Coordinates of C-alpha atoms and ligand atoms in Angstrom, one line a residue:
Chain A
M1335 CA 24.5 12.6 -18.1
D1336 CA 26.7 10.5 -20.3
L1337 CA 29.6 8.8 -18.5
S1338 CA 32.3 6.8 -19.9
V1339 CA 33.4 3.4 -18.7
T1340 CA 37.0 3.3 -17.4
E1341 CA 36.9 -0.3 -16.3
N1342 CA 34.5 -3.2 -16.1
S1343 CA 35.8 -6.0 -14.0
S1344 CA 34.1 -9.3 -13.3
L1345 CA 34.1 -10.1 -9.6
N1346 CA 32.5 -13.5 -9.9
E1347 CA 30.2 -15.4 -12.3
N1348 CA 27.3 -13.1 -11.6
C1349 CA 28.7 -9.8 -10.4
F1350 CA 30.7 -7.0 -12.0
L1351 CA 32.1 -3.7 -11.0
L1352 CA 31.8 -0.8 -13.3
K1353 CA 33.9 2.3 -13.0
L1354 CA 32.7 5.4 -14.7
T1355 CA 34.0 8.9 -15.2
S1356 CA 33.4 12.1 -17.2
D1357 CA 35.3 15.1 -18.6
Q1358 CA 33.0 17.2 -16.4
K1359 CA 33.2 17.1 -12.6
L1360 CA 30.7 14.6 -11.4
P1361 CA 27.9 16.0 -9.2
D1362 CA 28.2 15.7 -5.4
M1363 CA 26.7 12.4 -4.2
L1364 CA 25.9 10.9 -0.9
P1365 CA 26.0 7.3 0.4
G1366 CA 22.6 5.6 -0.1
Q1367 CA 21.8 7.5 -3.3
F1368 CA 21.4 5.7 -6.6
A1369 CA 21.5 6.2 -10.3
E1370 CA 18.9 5.3 -13.0
I1371 CA 20.7 3.7 -15.9
K1372 CA 19.6 3.6 -19.5
V1373 CA 20.6 0.2 -20.9
E1374 CA 21.3 0.1 -24.6
G1375 CA 21.2 -3.0 -26.6
S1376 CA 18.7 -4.9 -24.4
P1377 CA 15.3 -5.0 -26.2
P1378 CA 13.3 -6.4 -23.2
T1379 CA 14.7 -3.6 -21.0
F1380 CA 12.3 -0.7 -21.6
L1381 CA 12.7 1.3 -18.4
R1382 CA 15.9 2.5 -16.8
R1383 CA 17.5 0.4 -14.1
P1384 CA 18.1 1.7 -10.6
I1385 CA 21.6 0.9 -9.2
S1386 CA 23.2 2.2 -6.0
I1387 CA 26.3 4.3 -5.9
N1388 CA 28.9 1.8 -4.7
N1389 CA 31.7 4.4 -4.4
Y1390 CA 32.4 7.9 -5.4
C1391 CA 35.9 9.2 -5.5
T1392 CA 36.3 13.0 -5.8
E1393 CA 40.1 12.8 -6.5
T1394 CA 39.7 10.6 -9.6
N1395 CA 36.2 11.9 -10.5
E1396 CA 35.1 8.3 -10.6
L1397 CA 31.8 6.6 -9.8
W1398 CA 31.5 2.9 -9.1
L1399 CA 28.6 0.6 -9.6
L1400 CA 28.5 -2.9 -8.2
V1401 CA 26.0 -4.9 -10.2
Q1402 CA 24.5 -8.4 -10.1
K1403 CA 23.2 -10.0 -13.3
A1404 CA 19.6 -10.4 -12.4
G1405 CA 18.1 -10.3 -15.9
D1406 CA 18.7 -9.1 -19.4
G1407 CA 19.2 -5.4 -18.4
T1408 CA 22.0 -6.0 -15.9
R1409 CA 23.5 -8.8 -18.1
T1410 CA 23.7 -6.4 -21.0
M1411 CA 25.4 -3.8 -18.7
G1412 CA 27.9 -6.5 -17.9
N1413 CA 29.1 -6.4 -21.5
L1414 CA 30.2 -2.8 -21.4
K1415 CA 33.8 -2.2 -22.3
K1416 CA 36.3 0.5 -21.5
S1417 CA 35.4 3.8 -23.1
D1418 CA 31.8 2.8 -23.8
T1419 CA 29.3 5.4 -22.7
L1420 CA 26.4 4.9 -20.3
N1421 CA 23.6 7.4 -19.7
L1422 CA 22.7 7.9 -16.0
I1423 CA 20.3 10.1 -14.2
F1424 CA 21.9 10.7 -10.8
P1425 CA 22.3 11.2 -7.9
L1426 CA 18.7 10.2 -6.9
G1427 CA 17.1 9.6 -3.5
N1428 CA 18.0 10.4 0.1
S1429 CA 21.0 9.1 2.0
F1430 CA 22.0 7.3 5.2
S1431 CA 22.0 9.4 8.3
F1432 CA 24.8 9.7 10.9
P1433 CA 24.2 8.3 14.4
E1434 CA 22.4 10.7 16.7
N1435 CA 24.2 9.5 19.8
N1436 CA 27.9 9.7 20.6
S1437 CA 28.6 6.1 19.9
K1438 CA 31.2 5.8 17.2
S1439 CA 30.9 2.1 16.5
V1440 CA 28.3 1.4 13.9
L1441 CA 27.3 -1.8 12.0
L1442 CA 26.7 -1.9 8.2
V1443 CA 25.0 -5.1 7.2
G1444 CA 24.9 -6.2 3.5
G1445 CA 23.2 -9.3 2.2
G1446 CA 24.2 -10.4 -1.3
I1447 CA 24.4 -7.5 -3.7
G1448 CA 22.9 -5.4 -0.9
T1449 CA 26.5 -4.7 0.1
A1450 CA 26.7 -2.3 -2.9
P1451 CA 25.9 1.0 -1.0
M1452 CA 27.9 0.0 2.1
L1453 CA 31.4 0.6 0.6
F1454 CA 30.7 4.3 0.0
W1455 CA 28.9 4.7 3.3
G1456 CA 31.6 2.9 5.2
K1457 CA 34.3 5.1 3.6
Y1458 CA 32.2 8.3 4.4
L1459 CA 31.7 7.2 8.0
K1460 CA 35.4 6.6 8.5
E1461 CA 36.3 10.0 7.1
K1462 CA 33.9 11.5 9.6
G1463 CA 35.6 9.7 12.5
Y1464 CA 33.3 6.7 13.0
S1465 CA 34.4 3.1 13.2
P1466 CA 32.4 1.1 10.7
N1467 CA 31.9 -2.7 11.2
F1468 CA 30.8 -4.4 8.0
L1469 CA 28.8 -7.6 8.4
L1470 CA 28.3 -9.4 5.0
G1471 CA 26.3 -12.4 4.3
A1472 CA 26.5 -14.5 1.1
R1473 CA 25.7 -17.9 -0.2
S1474 CA 29.3 -18.9 -0.6
A1475 CA 32.9 -17.5 -0.5
S1476 CA 32.9 -16.4 -4.1
D1477 CA 29.8 -14.2 -3.5
L1478 CA 31.5 -12.1 -0.9
L1479 CA 32.6 -9.0 -2.8
Q1480 CA 35.0 -6.1 -2.4
L1481 CA 36.4 -7.5 0.9
D1482 CA 39.8 -5.7 0.4
D1483 CA 38.1 -2.4 -0.3
L1484 CA 35.9 -2.7 2.7
N1485 CA 38.9 -3.7 4.9
Q1486 CA 40.4 -0.2 4.3
Y1487 CA 37.5 1.5 6.1
G1488 CA 36.6 -0.9 8.9
T1489 CA 36.4 -4.4 10.4
V1490 CA 34.8 -6.9 8.1
Y1491 CA 32.8 -9.8 9.5
T1492 CA 31.3 -12.4 7.2
T1493 CA 28.9 -15.3 7.1
T1494 CA 28.3 -17.8 4.3
E1495 CA 25.4 -20.2 4.0
D1496 CA 27.7 -23.1 3.1
G1497 CA 30.4 -22.2 5.6
S1498 CA 33.0 -21.8 2.9
Y1499 CA 34.2 -18.4 4.4
G1500 CA 33.6 -16.8 7.8
E1501 CA 30.9 -18.1 10.1
K1502 CA 28.4 -20.6 8.7
G1503 CA 24.8 -19.4 8.5
L1504 CA 22.9 -16.2 8.0
V1505 CA 24.1 -12.7 8.8
T1506 CA 21.7 -12.4 11.7
Q1507 CA 23.3 -15.5 13.3
H1508 CA 26.8 -14.0 13.4
S1509 CA 28.4 -14.0 16.8
I1510 CA 29.3 -10.3 16.8
L1511 CA 25.6 -9.5 17.1
Q1512 CA 25.8 -11.2 20.5
D1513 CA 29.3 -10.0 21.5
K1514 CA 29.3 -6.3 20.5
N1515 CA 27.1 -3.3 20.9
F1516 CA 26.6 -0.8 18.1
G1517 CA 25.3 2.8 18.1
F1518 CA 23.5 2.5 14.8
I1519 CA 22.8 -0.3 12.3
Y1520 CA 22.4 0.1 8.6
A1521 CA 21.1 -2.7 6.4
C1522 CA 20.6 -3.4 2.7
G1523 CA 19.8 -6.8 1.1
P1524 CA 16.9 -9.1 0.5
K1525 CA 13.8 -8.2 2.4
P1526 CA 13.7 -11.2 4.8
M1527 CA 17.3 -10.3 5.8
M1528 CA 16.4 -6.6 6.4
V1529 CA 13.4 -7.6 8.4
A1530 CA 15.5 -9.9 10.6
V1531 CA 18.1 -7.1 11.1
A1532 CA 15.4 -4.7 11.9
R1533 CA 13.9 -7.0 14.5
Y1534 CA 17.4 -7.4 16.1
A1535 CA 17.8 -3.7 16.2
K1536 CA 14.4 -3.1 17.6
T1537 CA 14.7 -5.6 20.5
R1538 CA 18.1 -4.0 21.4
S1539 CA 16.7 -0.5 21.0
V1540 CA 19.5 0.3 18.5
P1541 CA 18.5 2.9 15.8
C1542 CA 18.4 1.3 12.4
E1543 CA 18.1 2.3 8.8
V1544 CA 17.4 0.0 5.8
S1545 CA 17.7 0.7 2.1
L1546 CA 14.7 -0.5 0.1
E1547 CA 14.6 -1.8 -3.5
N1548 CA 11.0 -1.3 -4.5
T1549 CA 10.4 -1.6 -8.3
M1550 CA 10.6 1.8 -10.0
A1551 CA 9.5 3.2 -13.3
C1552 CA 11.0 6.7 -13.2
G1553 CA 13.2 7.0 -10.2
F1554 CA 12.6 10.7 -9.7
G1555 CA 9.2 11.0 -8.1
V1556 CA 6.8 11.5 -10.9
C1557 CA 5.1 8.1 -11.5
L1558 CA 4.3 7.1 -7.9
C1559 CA 4.9 3.4 -8.7
C1560 CA 7.6 2.8 -6.1
V1561 CA 5.6 3.6 -2.9
E1562 CA 6.2 2.0 0.5
N1563 CA 3.4 2.0 3.0
T1564 CA 4.7 3.9 6.0
V1565 CA 3.4 5.6 9.2
N1566 CA 2.9 8.6 6.9
G1567 CA 1.0 6.7 4.2
H1568 CA 2.3 5.7 0.8
I1569 CA 5.5 7.5 0.1
C1570 CA 7.9 7.3 -2.8
V1571 CA 11.0 5.1 -2.2
C1572 CA 12.8 6.9 -5.0
T1573 CA 12.6 10.4 -3.5
E1574 CA 11.9 10.0 0.2
G1575 CA 13.9 6.8 0.3
P1576 CA 15.5 4.5 -0.6
V1577 CA 16.8 4.8 3.0
F1578 CA 14.2 4.5 5.8
N1579 CA 14.4 4.4 9.5
I1580 CA 12.7 1.2 10.6
N1581 CA 10.3 3.2 12.8
E1582 CA 8.8 4.7 9.7
L1583 CA 7.9 1.4 8.2
L1584 CA 4.9 -0.8 8.8
W1585 CA 6.9 -4.0 8.8
Q1586 CA 5.9 -6.8 11.2
I1587 CA 9.0 -6.6 13.5
Chain B
M861 CA 11.6 28.2 -37.6
A862 CA 8.1 26.8 -38.6
D863 CA 5.0 28.2 -36.9
L864 CA 4.3 25.6 -34.2
R865 CA 1.2 27.3 -32.7
V866 CA -2.0 25.4 -32.4
K867 CA -5.4 26.1 -30.8
I868 CA -7.3 23.9 -28.4
G869 CA -10.6 25.5 -27.2
Q870 CA -9.6 28.9 -25.8
L871 CA -6.0 27.9 -25.5
D872 CA -3.3 29.2 -27.8
L873 CA -0.5 26.7 -27.4
K874 CA 3.0 27.8 -28.5
N875 CA 3.5 24.3 -29.8
P876 CA 1.5 21.1 -29.9
V877 CA 3.6 19.2 -27.3
M878 CA 2.2 18.6 -23.8
T879 CA 2.9 16.2 -21.0
A880 CA 0.5 13.4 -20.0
S881 CA -1.1 13.3 -16.6
G882 CA 0.5 11.1 -14.0
T883 CA 3.8 11.0 -15.8
F884 CA 5.0 14.5 -15.2
G885 CA 4.3 14.9 -11.5
Y886 CA 3.7 18.6 -11.0
G887 CA 6.3 19.6 -13.6
E888 CA 8.7 20.9 -10.9
E889 CA 10.5 17.6 -10.9
F890 CA 11.6 18.3 -14.4
S891 CA 12.9 21.8 -13.9
D892 CA 16.4 20.3 -13.3
F893 CA 16.2 18.9 -16.9
F894 CA 14.8 21.7 -18.9
D895 CA 12.7 24.9 -18.9
I896 CA 9.1 23.8 -18.6
S897 CA 7.9 27.0 -20.1
R898 CA 9.0 25.7 -23.5
L899 CA 6.1 23.2 -23.4
G900 CA 2.8 23.9 -25.2
G901 CA 1.1 22.8 -22.0
Y902 CA 1.6 20.6 -19.1
I903 CA -1.0 18.4 -17.5
V904 CA -0.4 17.6 -13.9
K905 CA -1.3 14.6 -11.9
G906 CA -4.8 13.2 -11.6
T907 CA -6.5 15.4 -8.9
T908 CA -9.5 14.4 -6.9
L909 CA -11.8 16.2 -4.4
A910 CA -10.5 14.3 -1.4
P911 CA -7.0 13.0 -0.8
R912 CA -6.4 9.4 -2.0
Q913 CA -3.7 6.9 -0.9
G914 CA -3.9 5.0 -4.2
N915 CA -3.5 1.3 -4.5
A916 CA -1.2 -1.0 -2.6
Y917 CA 2.4 -1.8 -3.8
P918 CA 3.3 -3.4 -6.2
R919 CA 1.9 -0.9 -8.7
M920 CA 4.1 -1.4 -11.7
A921 CA 5.1 -4.2 -14.1
E922 CA 7.4 -3.7 -17.0
T923 CA 6.2 -5.3 -20.3
P924 CA 7.9 -5.7 -23.7
A925 CA 8.0 -2.1 -24.9
G926 CA 5.8 -0.7 -22.2
M927 CA 4.6 -0.9 -18.6
L928 CA 1.5 -1.6 -16.6
N929 CA 0.6 0.8 -13.7
A930 CA -1.9 0.5 -10.9
V931 CA -1.2 3.8 -9.1
G932 CA -4.9 4.5 -8.5
L933 CA -4.9 8.3 -8.5
Q934 CA -2.7 8.8 -5.4
N935 CA -2.9 12.6 -4.7
K936 CA -3.4 14.9 -1.8
G937 CA -6.7 16.3 -3.0
V938 CA -7.7 19.5 -4.8
H939 CA -7.5 21.8 -1.8
Y940 CA -3.9 20.8 -1.1
F941 CA -3.2 21.4 -4.8
A942 CA -4.7 24.8 -4.7
D943 CA -3.0 25.9 -1.5
E944 CA 0.4 24.3 -1.7
I945 CA 1.2 23.4 -5.3
Y946 CA -0.6 25.9 -7.5
P947 CA 1.3 29.0 -6.0
R948 CA 4.6 27.4 -7.1
L949 CA 3.4 26.7 -10.6
K950 CA 1.3 29.7 -11.4
D951 CA 4.0 31.9 -12.8
I952 CA 5.4 29.3 -15.3
D953 CA 4.8 30.6 -18.8
S954 CA 3.0 27.6 -20.2
H955 CA -0.6 26.3 -20.0
L956 CA -1.1 24.6 -16.7
I957 CA -3.9 22.0 -17.1
V958 CA -5.3 19.9 -14.2
N959 CA -6.4 16.4 -14.8
V960 CA -9.7 16.1 -12.8
S961 CA -10.6 12.7 -11.6
G962 CA -13.2 11.2 -9.3
S963 CA -15.6 8.4 -8.5
A964 CA -19.0 10.3 -8.4
I965 CA -20.4 13.1 -10.6
E966 CA -20.7 15.4 -7.5
D967 CA -17.0 14.9 -6.8
Y968 CA -15.9 15.8 -10.3
V969 CA -18.1 18.9 -10.2
A970 CA -16.8 20.0 -6.8
C971 CA -13.2 19.4 -7.8
T972 CA -13.8 21.3 -11.0
E973 CA -15.4 24.3 -9.1
K974 CA -12.3 24.5 -6.9
I975 CA -10.0 24.4 -9.9
A976 CA -12.1 27.0 -11.7
E977 CA -11.1 29.5 -9.0
L978 CA -7.4 29.2 -10.0
E979 CA -6.7 31.9 -12.5
K980 CA -3.6 30.4 -14.1
V981 CA -5.1 26.9 -14.6
T982 CA -6.3 27.6 -18.1
A983 CA -8.0 24.2 -18.8
I984 CA -9.0 21.0 -17.2
E985 CA -8.7 17.5 -18.6
L986 CA -11.6 15.5 -17.3
N987 CA -10.4 12.0 -16.6
I988 CA -13.3 9.6 -17.2
S989 CA -10.9 6.9 -18.2
C990 CA -8.8 5.8 -15.2
P991 CA -8.8 2.0 -15.1
N992 CA -7.2 1.8 -11.7
V993 CA -10.0 3.0 -9.4
K994 CA -12.7 0.7 -8.1
Q995 CA -15.7 3.0 -8.6
G996 CA -16.3 5.6 -11.2
G997 CA -13.2 6.5 -13.2
M998 CA -13.3 4.4 -16.4
A999 CA -16.9 3.4 -15.8
F1000 CA -18.0 6.9 -16.8
G1001 CA -15.9 6.7 -19.9
T1002 CA -17.0 3.4 -21.3
C1003 CA -20.6 4.3 -21.8
A1004 CA -21.8 7.2 -24.0
S1005 CA -24.7 8.2 -21.8
S1006 CA -22.8 8.3 -18.6
A1007 CA -19.9 10.1 -20.3
G1008 CA -22.4 12.6 -21.6
D1009 CA -23.9 13.1 -18.1
I1010 CA -20.6 13.9 -16.5
V1011 CA -19.5 16.2 -19.3
R1012 CA -22.8 18.1 -19.1
A1013 CA -22.5 18.5 -15.3
V1014 CA -18.9 19.7 -15.4
R1015 CA -19.5 22.0 -18.4
K1016 CA -22.2 23.9 -16.3
V1017 CA -19.6 24.9 -13.7
Y1018 CA -16.6 25.4 -15.9
P1019 CA -16.4 28.2 -18.4
K1020 CA -12.7 27.7 -19.4
T1021 CA -11.4 25.1 -21.8
L1022 CA -12.7 21.6 -21.1
I1023 CA -10.8 18.6 -22.4
V1024 CA -12.3 15.2 -21.9
K1025 CA -9.9 12.2 -21.7
L1026 CA -11.2 9.1 -23.3
S1027 CA -10.6 5.4 -22.5
P1028 CA -9.5 3.0 -25.2
N1029 CA -11.3 0.2 -23.3
V1030 CA -14.4 0.5 -25.4
T1031 CA -15.9 -1.0 -28.5
D1032 CA -16.3 2.3 -30.3
I1033 CA -14.4 5.3 -29.1
T1034 CA -16.0 7.7 -31.5
E1035 CA -19.3 7.2 -29.9
I1036 CA -18.0 8.4 -26.5
A1037 CA -16.1 11.3 -28.3
R1038 CA -19.3 12.4 -30.0
A1039 CA -21.2 12.3 -26.7
A1040 CA -18.5 14.5 -25.1
E1041 CA -18.7 16.9 -28.0
A1042 CA -22.5 17.1 -27.9
E1043 CA -22.3 18.1 -24.2
G1044 CA -20.0 20.9 -24.9
A1045 CA -16.4 19.5 -24.5
D1046 CA -13.9 21.8 -26.2
S1047 CA -11.5 18.9 -27.0
V1048 CA -11.0 15.2 -26.4
S1049 CA -7.7 13.6 -25.5
L1050 CA -7.0 10.0 -26.1
I1051 CA -5.9 7.4 -25.2
N1052 CA -5.7 6.7 -21.5
T1053 CA -4.1 3.3 -20.6
L1054 CA -5.3 0.0 -22.0
L1055 CA -6.5 -2.5 -19.4
G1056 CA -4.0 -5.3 -19.0
M1057 CA -2.4 -7.7 -16.6
A1058 CA 0.9 -9.4 -15.7
I1059 CA 1.5 -12.8 -14.0
D1060 CA 4.5 -14.0 -12.2
A1061 CA 4.7 -17.6 -13.2
D1062 CA 7.2 -18.7 -10.5
K1063 CA 4.9 -17.3 -7.7
R1064 CA 1.7 -18.2 -9.6
R1065 CA 0.5 -14.7 -8.6
P1066 CA -0.4 -11.5 -10.4
V1067 CA 2.4 -9.0 -10.4
L1068 CA 0.2 -6.0 -9.5
S1069 CA -1.6 -5.7 -6.2
T1070 CA -4.8 -4.9 -8.1
V1071 CA -4.4 -7.9 -10.5
T1072 CA -5.1 -5.7 -13.6
G1073 CA -3.6 -2.3 -14.5
G1074 CA -3.2 0.2 -17.3
L1075 CA -0.8 -0.4 -20.1
S1076 CA 1.2 2.4 -21.7
G1077 CA 4.3 3.0 -23.7
P1078 CA 5.2 2.2 -27.4
C1079 CA 3.3 -1.1 -27.2
V1080 CA 0.0 0.8 -27.3
K1081 CA 0.9 3.2 -30.0
P1082 CA -0.7 1.4 -33.0
V1083 CA -4.0 1.2 -31.1
A1084 CA -3.8 4.9 -30.0
L1085 CA -3.0 6.0 -33.5
R1086 CA -5.9 4.1 -35.0
M1087 CA -8.3 5.6 -32.3
V1088 CA -7.0 9.1 -32.9
W1089 CA -7.5 8.7 -36.6
Q1090 CA -11.1 7.4 -36.2
T1091 CA -12.0 10.1 -33.7
A1092 CA -10.5 13.0 -35.6
R1093 CA -12.8 12.0 -38.5
A1094 CA -15.9 11.7 -36.2
V1095 CA -15.8 15.0 -34.3
K1096 CA -15.3 18.6 -35.1
I1097 CA -13.5 19.6 -31.9
P1098 CA -9.7 19.2 -31.8
V1099 CA -8.3 15.9 -30.8
I1100 CA -5.3 15.6 -28.6
G1101 CA -3.4 12.4 -29.4
L1102 CA -1.3 10.3 -27.0
G1103 CA -0.2 6.7 -26.3
G1104 CA 3.3 5.5 -26.8
I1105 CA 4.9 8.6 -28.2
M1106 CA 8.6 8.2 -27.7
N1107 CA 10.1 10.8 -30.1
W1108 CA 9.2 13.5 -32.7
K1109 CA 8.5 10.9 -35.4
D1110 CA 5.8 9.3 -33.3
A1111 CA 4.4 12.7 -32.6
V1112 CA 4.3 13.6 -36.3
E1113 CA 2.4 10.4 -37.0
F1114 CA -0.3 11.4 -34.5
L1115 CA -0.5 14.9 -36.1
L1116 CA -0.9 13.3 -39.5
A1117 CA -3.6 11.1 -38.2
G1118 CA -5.6 14.2 -37.2
A1119 CA -4.4 15.2 -33.7
T1120 CA -4.1 18.9 -33.2
A1121 CA -1.8 18.5 -30.3
I1122 CA -0.1 15.5 -28.6
Q1123 CA 0.9 14.4 -25.1
I1124 CA 3.9 12.5 -24.0
G1125 CA 3.6 10.1 -21.0
T1126 CA 5.7 7.1 -20.2
A1127 CA 8.6 8.3 -22.4
N1128 CA 9.3 11.0 -19.7
F1129 CA 10.5 8.3 -17.4
I1130 CA 13.2 7.1 -19.8
D1131 CA 14.3 10.4 -21.2
P1132 CA 13.1 13.4 -19.0
E1133 CA 14.0 15.7 -21.9
V1134 CA 12.0 13.9 -24.5
T1135 CA 9.3 16.6 -24.8
I1136 CA 11.9 19.3 -25.7
K1137 CA 13.5 17.0 -28.2
T1138 CA 10.1 16.3 -29.7
I1139 CA 9.3 20.0 -30.1
D1140 CA 12.7 20.5 -31.9
G1141 CA 12.2 17.4 -34.0
I1142 CA 8.7 18.5 -35.2
N1143 CA 10.2 21.9 -36.2
E1144 CA 13.0 20.2 -38.1
Y1145 CA 10.5 17.9 -39.9
L1146 CA 8.4 20.8 -41.0
N1147 CA 11.4 22.8 -42.2
K1148 CA 12.8 19.8 -44.1
N1149 CA 9.5 19.1 -45.8
G1150 CA 8.8 22.7 -46.6
Y1151 CA 5.8 23.3 -44.3
S1152 CA 5.5 26.8 -42.9
S1153 CA 3.3 25.7 -40.0
V1154 CA 2.4 22.7 -38.0
S1155 CA -1.3 23.2 -38.9
K1156 CA -0.4 22.1 -42.4
I1157 CA 0.2 18.5 -41.4
I1158 CA -2.7 18.1 -39.0
G1159 CA -4.9 15.4 -40.5
A1160 CA -2.8 15.5 -43.7
L1161 CA -2.6 11.7 -44.0
E1162 CA -2.9 10.7 -47.6
I1163 CA -4.8 7.5 -48.1
Ligands
FAD2381 C1 17.2 1.9 -5.2 C2 17.7 0.6 -5.8 C3 19.1 0.3 -5.8 C4 19.6 -0.8 -6.4 N1 20.9 -1.1 -6.3 C5 21.4 -2.1 -6.9 C6 22.9 -2.3 -7.0 O1 23.6 -1.5 -6.5 N2 23.3 -3.4 -7.6 C7 22.5 -4.3 -8.2 O2 23.0 -5.3 -8.8 N3 21.1 -4.2 -8.2 C8 20.6 -3.1 -7.6 N4 19.2 -2.9 -7.5 C9 18.3 -3.9 -8.2 C10 18.4 -3.8 -9.7 O3 17.8 -2.5 -10.0 C11 17.6 -4.9 -10.4 O4 18.3 -6.1 -10.1 C12 17.6 -4.7 -11.9 O5 16.7 -3.6 -12.1 C13 17.2 -5.9 -12.6 O6 17.1 -5.6 -14.0 P1 17.3 -6.7 -15.1 O7 16.8 -6.1 -16.4 O8 18.7 -7.2 -15.1 O9 16.4 -7.8 -14.7 P2 14.8 -8.0 -14.9 O10 14.6 -9.0 -16.0 O11 14.1 -6.8 -14.9 O12 14.5 -8.8 -13.6 C14 15.2 -10.0 -13.2 C15 14.7 -10.5 -11.9 O13 15.1 -9.5 -10.9 C16 13.9 -9.0 -10.2 N5 14.0 -7.6 -10.0 C17 13.9 -6.6 -10.9 N6 13.9 -5.4 -10.4 C18 14.1 -5.6 -9.0 C19 14.2 -4.8 -7.9 N7 14.1 -3.4 -8.0 N8 14.4 -5.3 -6.7 C20 14.4 -6.6 -6.6 N9 14.3 -7.5 -7.6 C21 14.1 -7.0 -8.8 C22 12.7 -9.4 -11.1 O14 11.5 -9.6 -10.4 C23 13.2 -10.6 -11.8 O15 12.9 -11.8 -11.0 C24 18.7 -1.8 -7.0 C25 17.3 -1.5 -7.0 C26 16.8 -0.3 -6.4 C27 15.4 0.0 -6.5
FMN2382 C1 2.3 5.9 -13.9 C2 1.2 6.4 -14.7 C3 0.2 7.2 -14.1 C4 -0.9 7.8 -14.8 N1 -1.8 8.6 -14.2 C5 -2.8 9.1 -14.9 C6 -3.7 10.1 -14.3 O1 -3.6 10.4 -13.1 N2 -4.7 10.6 -15.0 C7 -4.8 10.3 -16.4 O2 -5.8 10.8 -17.0 N3 -4.0 9.4 -17.0 C8 -3.0 8.9 -16.3 N4 -2.1 8.0 -16.9 C9 -2.2 7.8 -18.3 C10 -1.3 8.7 -19.2 O3 -1.6 10.0 -19.0 C11 -1.4 8.3 -20.7 O4 -2.8 8.5 -21.0 C12 -1.0 6.9 -21.0 O5 0.1 6.5 -20.2 C13 -0.7 6.7 -22.5 O6 0.3 7.5 -22.9 P1 1.9 7.1 -23.0 O7 1.9 5.7 -23.7 O8 2.6 8.2 -23.7 O9 2.3 6.9 -21.6 C14 -1.0 7.5 -16.2 C15 0.0 6.7 -16.8 C16 1.1 6.2 -16.1 C17 2.1 5.4 -16.8
FES2383 S1 9.8 5.4 -9.3 FE1 8.5 6.9 -10.1 S2 7.9 7.9 -8.3 FE2 9.4 6.5 -7.6

């Protein structure tokens, strides 16, 4: 589907927020799902690029993507201007699940650009009567993104590696992990961070889901390139994920 | 509308456009994008006698104008296909072709026998060219005598259309094509992926878990085109051309080189509707150039 850019704003040196819309009503989407994007004007970028749905607003028929410039594909996307078109295959993948127990207090952990899916999920949880707590980790204050948006839907806790904002250290060292109890934990970010969060959740017996970013060729289940080894064997991250319960994974936690 | 029909063995295809194995799932995944029955044929995933987990992750490396894969024939086995998947596909009005893979002659034969029971599978494509399995696979396809042995064994148990998929990782592909023809193959399809590798310089490690993998996409097209041209001149059976086809123009080039039909693989990942656009594009090309049928351009390369 071709969408048109309504806004491309730079959030810091490396990250930008793309807002997209269409004349047609956008398909229904769920938090945790992603889009496969065709990048025009980037010769080294042969395949589409998977990007999480950062926010979906039914009232304005708008879809947001929060993107970090990792290489030529994402850098080229960063040059998009208002009213440019972008071709997306979406929505793809599964979504986060609601807590099974009655606990309303849940923790959404995002490391770096891994916060991307958490805005949409936090908003959704709030609408359904849960109280999201966002725990974000970044290198430095300028890498903490969308704090104002997140604040609308829950309490935001932060850590930075250089101590320039929030608590100094890594997300898994934040004091709320010792001080508060949560009914469910969701995490997205670099793998070592997700492993550390999974370990924390497991030792406390808190259910936990993580969103994986395995490299993909198609994004819709036909190439079998994106598999994760799980208790059920090799399964596709693009169709049966990207969100997995940590109990399904064979991580050393 | 030009006449797009072509014939491969006993198959009458409504047009020369098919999908390449391993890049089209079981077809169902594409039904959100277009009507699969418009395809000349669709070739489903590599299927083996026993279920296979495939290779470890990472299995993919993007390259300039292409990609390397090391999937390693992950599939749930032929019995699962017959019981669970075939019933959902059998009423689609297009040729359902199963890509039969394996690591020993007996496995290929047993897998083929099971497929032969499925009425609506009108042909098999014998994959003797997979570079991503440790035993068998490509080993059969890189030597004329072993290629001949396996085609002979499968031909005995398979009366329907038998297509043999050839590996480009050989010195002379026409030799293997002739061996397949001599043992009764109805058609050959080429090329499977080219053996390649990718290295992560920062980590000083290979990108793929298997170190080497199969290269596909537009970067292999010139090699594929040359091999199709050579093979079409070397055998009498129809040749199915593939390797790097991204649009109708690429497809027309393969037809001109001598391919009777073509397959589209990696391009499906980037544009799931590429096959339909290719069918329409071939038709327009024929109309524009005053050809009444696609058969008029097959092998029509002027040298
Ligand atoms: C389901 C999913 C959701 C994602 N959501 C987002 C998102 O919301 N925002 C965002 O900015 N990024 C997201 N990513 C990661 C994003 O897809 C990659 O950063 C992007 O493909 C890089 O493309 P490029 O051409 O810019 O860089 P390339 O030149 O392809 O790569 C640059 C560097 O990034 C690394 N890289 C490439 N792909 C991945 C990957 N899938 N995971 C980890 N590292 C990778 C490469 O190894 C290389 O070192 C997501 C990935 C997946 C699989
Ligand atoms: C991810 C992937 C999986 C593949 N799996 C198979 C397979 O199971 N059997 C087979 O014969 N070929 C397989 N192939 C090879 C393709 O069918 C095709 O021969 C090759 O990709 C070249 O065509 P293309 O450049 O159009 O992709 C696979 C290719 C890719 C990219
Ligand atoms: S990326 Fe192709 S199957 Fe998941």
